[in-house]
């Protein structure tokens, strides 16, 4: 087992009071928390600081840690012979265990008073980020990923266990949504409930569609004559190409609603697809086309800036 | 190695859960959750009901509150409620930023 100097990690003396330890942890949490820190390797440092605080904030765990003796960080060591009798609830080997896992096996009593060694212990929840393509989010999908959870082995000792999980993502999920997969965190022990798996969904941007809730928006480029005269066009939608009748006199920014063609949920609710008209003009015109535009100009009384007069 | 398959539940406004389920899934105590409701950080579906129920979206809010409390070693739930409010505003702005960037 490799030694870690939790006191050095928190920057406090071994004689530090609980208030000193908390104050130092708070300072370091503000410095390295991934939500607020711009420091390089902030997440890794925050994990190290959190692991140290998790042990030193708890009087029982801190006493157990102190009894391990002083070693240099990274050194291989074994706890003193009577250590396990004093602090360990279960029989286990120290050879293939991380210091954090060792202390996870000590029930501790930092909250809610002391707890019995055989008290029900809920399994740890697990959180993971999931990146989906737009198409996967639209149609629903099944994803697989590997994770490592701390759960009790045959001797009741918490160990990091590799787990491959397959999850069905329902159709209609959107960027930023959170999903819960019941019972797929770490196993509980002594009758405690299994933990849950929480998924943080990110949906890649699509070149044509963007989602707002269940509604989808897309640009509908129209030639000037299509906007003025109307047109029958073929439009790509996430569920396939459809025929769309563009009404005569469609103006830029006008939204054409395609009911029920947005994202849909398994419960049957669905959003709409809005095609937003954009008038696109040709950048290159030949002599004949220029003459036709000239005739249009001469023959029209339309003034798009009449409201400015 | 175990290989398992199961369905994920979307934590949005459509699902409903009880106060006890929210306690279990958030990891917060009943007292802490009550304070968060009193602060307006969590909204029951009907504040006048004899037994509160919540949208499953509240699981996300309550778990964020617990994470902020633990990560920053915050002792006061009222302080957690204030931090939570700013955290949710930042998250909403970041999502809006991603959406606008995607439109460029």
XYZ file of C-alpha atoms in Angstrom:
413
model
C 0.000 0.000 0.000
C 1.343 3.435 -0.968
C 1.498 6.104 1.693
C -0.108 9.518 1.202
C 0.583 12.431 3.551
C -2.908 13.832 4.074
C -1.650 16.546 6.415
C 0.812 17.809 3.810
C -1.918 17.670 1.145
C -4.061 19.993 3.261
C -1.051 22.087 4.286
C -1.607 21.662 8.033
C 0.479 20.344 10.943
C -0.295 16.914 12.390
C -1.394 18.714 15.531
C -3.965 20.816 13.632
C -7.373 21.259 15.253
C -10.548 20.196 13.381
C -11.257 23.886 12.725
C -7.756 24.365 11.247
C -8.321 21.363 8.985
C -11.711 22.625 7.834
C -10.380 26.148 7.212
C -7.492 24.828 5.150
C -9.757 22.503 3.193
C -12.190 25.334 2.414
C -9.347 27.494 1.137
C -8.022 24.714 -1.102
C -11.535 23.773 -2.292
C -12.101 27.357 -3.444
C -8.747 27.229 -5.215
C -9.112 23.876 -6.961
C -12.837 23.139 -7.292
C -13.450 22.313 -10.976
C -16.512 24.576 -11.057
C -14.534 27.686 -10.167
C -10.836 26.985 -10.739
C -8.744 27.963 -13.725
C -5.697 26.141 -12.286
C -4.012 23.465 -14.344
C -4.877 19.929 -13.097
C -7.480 21.492 -10.782
C -9.737 18.431 -10.853
C -6.924 16.061 -9.870
C -5.772 18.374 -7.093
C -9.329 18.792 -5.829
C -9.676 14.996 -5.645
C -6.462 14.723 -3.619
C -7.575 17.474 -1.255
C -11.050 15.922 -0.938
C -9.594 12.478 -0.151
C -7.376 13.949 2.565
C -10.241 15.956 4.095
C -12.619 12.987 3.998
C -10.265 11.142 6.332
C -8.969 13.936 8.542
C -12.371 15.554 9.217
C -13.599 12.348 10.851
C -12.166 11.759 14.362
C -12.195 7.969 14.045
C -10.629 7.940 10.586
C -8.070 10.547 11.620
C -7.071 8.435 14.636
C -6.740 5.393 12.371
C -4.656 7.399 9.906
C -2.378 8.706 12.659
C -1.823 5.133 13.881
C -0.413 4.208 10.478
C 2.713 6.129 11.442
C 4.733 8.597 9.385
C 6.162 7.618 6.026
C 7.317 9.403 2.921
C 4.607 9.959 0.297
C 4.646 7.121 -2.254
C 6.484 4.700 0.048
C 5.195 1.143 0.340
C 4.146 0.428 3.898
C 1.969 -1.846 6.037
C -0.132 -0.800 9.032
C 1.168 -1.857 12.478
C 0.139 -5.431 13.527
C -2.652 -4.362 15.884
C -4.021 -1.669 13.576
C -6.707 -3.805 11.945
C -8.014 -5.049 15.292
C -8.547 -1.465 16.372
C -10.016 0.007 13.205
C -10.871 -2.621 10.583
C -14.346 -4.127 10.467
C -13.327 -6.934 8.124
C -10.365 -9.142 7.330
C -8.470 -8.036 4.256
C -5.107 -7.835 2.622
C -3.233 -4.545 2.483
C -1.298 -5.476 -0.640
C -3.665 -4.364 -3.374
C -5.589 -1.581 -1.724
C -5.489 2.182 -2.063
C -5.346 4.320 1.069
C -8.664 5.986 0.155
C -10.365 2.579 -0.088
C -8.870 1.560 3.252
C -10.542 4.502 4.970
C -13.774 4.046 3.046
C -14.012 0.744 4.945
C -13.949 2.523 8.275
C -17.559 3.505 8.953
C -16.642 6.749 10.672
C -19.007 8.997 12.557
C -18.539 12.482 11.200
C -22.297 12.827 10.659
C -25.141 11.438 12.685
C -23.115 9.831 15.465
C -21.323 6.495 15.595
C -22.578 3.654 13.425
C -22.366 -0.056 13.969
C -20.028 -2.074 11.803
C -22.940 -4.116 10.465
C -25.297 -1.165 9.919
C -26.875 -0.968 6.432
C -24.657 1.029 4.124
C -26.028 2.440 0.870
C -24.001 1.897 -2.245
C -22.143 4.868 -3.621
C -23.812 6.831 -6.432
C -21.787 7.266 -9.558
C -21.857 10.157 -12.016
C -20.736 10.120 -15.623
C -20.876 12.438 -18.604
C -22.376 11.099 -21.831
C -21.919 12.724 -25.233
C -24.569 11.922 -27.842
C -24.950 12.826 -31.481
C -28.089 14.725 -32.423
C -29.383 11.606 -34.171
C -28.887 9.478 -31.032
C -30.751 12.030 -28.935
C -33.583 12.243 -31.475
C -34.156 8.511 -31.847
C -32.922 7.226 -28.464
C -29.968 4.920 -28.220
C -28.142 2.364 -26.159
C -24.712 3.216 -24.820
C -22.038 1.186 -23.083
C -19.316 2.462 -20.851
C -16.833 1.268 -18.279
C -16.713 2.600 -14.765
C -15.050 1.755 -11.496
C -17.183 1.722 -8.368
C -16.321 1.016 -4.738
C -18.444 -1.911 -3.621
C -18.158 -4.658 -1.020
C -16.333 -7.874 -1.921
C -17.132 -11.344 -0.496
C -15.625 -10.284 2.845
C -17.719 -7.127 2.974
C -14.733 -4.933 2.263
C -15.155 -2.016 -0.136
C -13.027 -2.454 -3.200
C -12.838 -0.650 -6.499
C -14.612 -2.913 -8.945
C -14.646 -2.490 -12.726
C -18.145 -2.499 -14.160
C -19.372 -2.374 -17.737
C -22.818 -0.843 -17.951
C -25.231 -0.772 -20.839
C -27.869 1.953 -20.606
C -30.882 2.648 -22.785
C -31.214 6.392 -23.357
C -34.815 7.339 -24.166
C -35.545 9.347 -27.288
C -35.987 13.079 -26.927
C -33.221 13.874 -24.430
C -31.705 17.336 -24.714
C -28.367 18.961 -24.013
C -27.797 19.545 -20.295
C -30.399 17.051 -19.081
C -29.611 14.653 -16.254
C -30.695 11.029 -16.274
C -30.916 8.584 -13.406
C -30.255 4.885 -13.803
C -31.648 3.278 -10.633
C -29.500 0.746 -8.828
C -26.532 0.973 -11.191
C -24.121 2.651 -8.804
C -22.175 0.601 -6.271
C -23.851 -2.269 -4.425
C -25.096 -1.535 -0.915
C -24.002 -3.690 2.010
C -25.768 -5.135 5.055
C -29.138 -4.559 3.404
C -28.420 -0.993 2.318
C -29.809 0.096 -1.042
C -27.731 0.007 -4.181
C -26.425 3.330 -5.426
C -27.675 4.984 -8.596
C -25.904 6.011 -11.750
C -26.437 9.631 -12.842
C -25.725 10.670 -16.401
C -24.991 14.221 -17.520
C -26.106 14.495 -21.147
C -24.296 16.543 -23.774
C -25.692 16.582 -27.300
C -23.384 17.553 -30.154
C -24.484 20.477 -32.292
C -26.048 19.502 -35.629
C -25.298 21.444 -38.819
C -29.015 21.773 -39.671
C -31.066 21.506 -36.488
C -30.933 23.091 -33.061
C -33.181 22.135 -30.169
C -35.046 24.367 -27.741
C -36.813 22.029 -25.375
C -38.656 19.592 -27.588
C -38.922 22.069 -30.471
C -36.402 22.043 -33.291
C -35.343 24.993 -35.447
C -33.702 24.968 -38.844
C -32.904 27.548 -41.466
C -34.972 27.441 -44.668
C -33.017 29.186 -47.445
C -35.321 30.570 -50.156
C -34.600 32.268 -53.448
C -36.323 35.708 -53.780
C -38.793 34.368 -56.346
C -39.635 31.361 -54.114
C -40.423 33.741 -51.269
C -42.592 35.971 -53.484
C -44.352 33.341 -55.588
C -44.371 30.427 -53.136
C -42.800 27.060 -53.872
C -43.114 23.342 -53.410
C -39.802 22.142 -51.979
C -38.338 19.027 -50.406
C -37.093 19.577 -46.873
C -34.795 17.322 -44.827
C -36.126 16.605 -41.324
C -34.604 14.352 -38.639
C -37.191 11.693 -39.504
C -36.610 11.908 -43.268
C -37.293 14.201 -46.210
C -40.759 15.685 -46.575
C -42.601 17.843 -49.118
C -43.191 21.403 -47.916
C -45.412 24.029 -49.505
C -43.874 27.471 -48.986
C -46.699 30.019 -49.143
C -46.482 32.988 -51.503
C -45.275 36.156 -49.753
C -43.091 34.373 -47.212
C -40.817 36.945 -45.592
C -37.380 36.598 -44.012
C -37.554 35.328 -40.437
C -41.023 33.830 -40.913
C -41.377 30.494 -39.138
C -43.096 27.653 -40.937
C -44.290 25.155 -38.338
C -44.177 21.449 -39.046
C -46.354 20.080 -36.265
C -45.088 17.111 -34.288
C -41.786 16.863 -36.181
C -39.586 18.029 -33.303
C -38.134 15.835 -30.584
C -40.549 13.330 -29.100
C -40.532 11.562 -25.774
C -41.478 7.955 -25.015
C -44.677 9.230 -23.308
C -45.917 10.547 -26.658
C -45.344 14.259 -26.104
C -43.522 15.884 -28.968
C -42.338 19.248 -30.126
C -42.564 20.946 -33.508
C -40.007 21.613 -36.202
C -39.791 25.262 -37.210
C -38.287 26.113 -40.587
C -37.163 29.744 -40.408
C -37.168 31.448 -43.807
C -33.968 33.110 -45.013
C -34.030 34.954 -48.308
C -30.819 34.176 -50.170
C -29.856 36.241 -53.185
C -27.592 35.065 -55.997
C -24.163 36.692 -55.773
C -23.477 36.304 -59.472
C -26.050 37.242 -62.144
C -25.602 37.204 -65.910
C -26.722 39.971 -68.283
C -30.141 38.432 -68.906
C -30.888 38.046 -65.208
C -29.675 41.559 -64.512
C -32.110 42.824 -67.168
C -34.961 40.884 -65.569
C -34.179 42.358 -62.154
C -34.132 45.769 -63.814
C -37.588 45.182 -65.262
C -38.810 44.133 -61.832
C -37.388 47.295 -60.298
C -38.968 49.521 -62.921
C -42.338 47.811 -62.696
C -42.639 47.611 -58.893
C -43.881 50.183 -56.394
C -42.769 48.056 -53.425
C -40.758 50.016 -50.826
C -39.252 47.816 -48.103
C -38.322 50.976 -46.109
C -41.715 52.631 -46.206
C -42.009 52.384 -42.418
C -38.910 54.602 -42.080
C -40.456 57.525 -43.915
C -16.714 -8.418 -15.079
C -20.441 -7.734 -14.839
C -22.414 -6.587 -17.868
C -25.788 -5.044 -17.255
C -28.417 -3.189 -19.226
C -31.156 -0.936 -17.943
C -33.244 2.100 -18.864
C -32.314 5.618 -17.848
C -34.986 7.933 -16.406
C -35.001 11.567 -17.464
C -34.919 13.912 -14.474
C -37.282 16.602 -15.726
C -40.642 18.128 -14.856
C -42.660 15.082 -15.899
C -41.615 12.634 -13.152
C -42.851 12.941 -9.563
C -41.309 11.768 -6.308
C -42.120 12.006 -2.620
C -40.215 13.913 0.055
C -38.806 10.624 1.389
C -37.592 9.638 -2.084
C -35.978 13.048 -2.494
C -34.170 12.554 0.830
C -32.930 9.146 -0.313
C -31.834 10.200 -3.781
C -30.273 13.529 -2.831
C -28.310 12.375 0.206
C -29.507 15.451 2.116
C -31.214 15.215 5.504
C -34.929 15.925 5.951
C -34.039 19.089 7.864
C -31.719 20.361 5.133
C -34.347 19.725 2.465
C -36.998 21.507 4.508
C -34.726 24.553 4.782
C -34.105 24.494 1.016
C -37.872 24.453 0.447
C -38.358 27.333 2.901
C -35.619 29.282 1.074
C -37.371 28.699 -2.247
C -34.426 26.728 -3.633
C -36.716 23.706 -4.048
C -40.387 23.993 -4.970
C -42.862 21.240 -4.090
C -45.593 20.719 -6.666
C -48.111 21.974 -4.081
C -46.708 23.813 -1.081
C -50.060 23.514 0.744
C -50.327 19.739 0.366
C -50.054 17.676 3.554
C -47.393 15.509 1.900
C -45.008 17.306 -0.412
C -44.269 15.879 -3.822
C -41.606 17.155 -6.200
C -40.811 16.983 -9.886
C -37.911 14.643 -10.562
C -35.974 17.730 -11.778
C -35.682 18.563 -8.067
C -33.367 15.554 -7.660
C -30.813 17.390 -9.808
C -31.175 20.576 -7.748
C -31.002 18.757 -4.401
C -27.985 16.671 -5.431
C -26.210 19.817 -6.616
C -26.955 21.364 -3.210
C -25.471 18.354 -1.443
C -22.397 18.380 -3.678
C -21.821 22.096 -3.069
C -22.294 21.596 0.671
C -19.768 18.750 0.765
C -17.269 20.146 -1.742
C -16.967 23.489 0.007
C -17.592 22.173 3.555
C -20.514 24.574 3.997
C -22.170 24.327 7.419
C -25.151 26.600 6.795
C -27.915 25.352 4.479
C -28.991 28.950 3.868
C -25.514 29.588 2.447
C -25.922 26.465 0.325
C -29.202 27.887 -1.033
C -27.484 31.135 -2.052
C -24.572 29.318 -3.728
C -27.063 27.002 -5.418
C -28.926 29.957 -6.902
C -25.732 31.375 -8.416
C -24.631 27.920 -9.569
C -27.898 27.369 -11.418
C -27.706 30.810 -13.018
C -24.167 30.076 -14.231
C -25.257 26.656 -15.549
C -28.199 28.233 -17.421
C -25.930 30.918 -18.923
C -23.348 28.310 -19.963
C -26.047 26.300 -21.683
C -27.324 29.417 -23.457
C -23.747 30.208 -24.506
C -23.324 26.700 -25.955
C -26.610 27.106 -27.830
C -25.627 30.496 -29.273
C -22.151 29.259 -30.229
C -23.765 26.347 -32.035
C -25.761 28.862 -34.105
C -22.641 30.734 -35.309
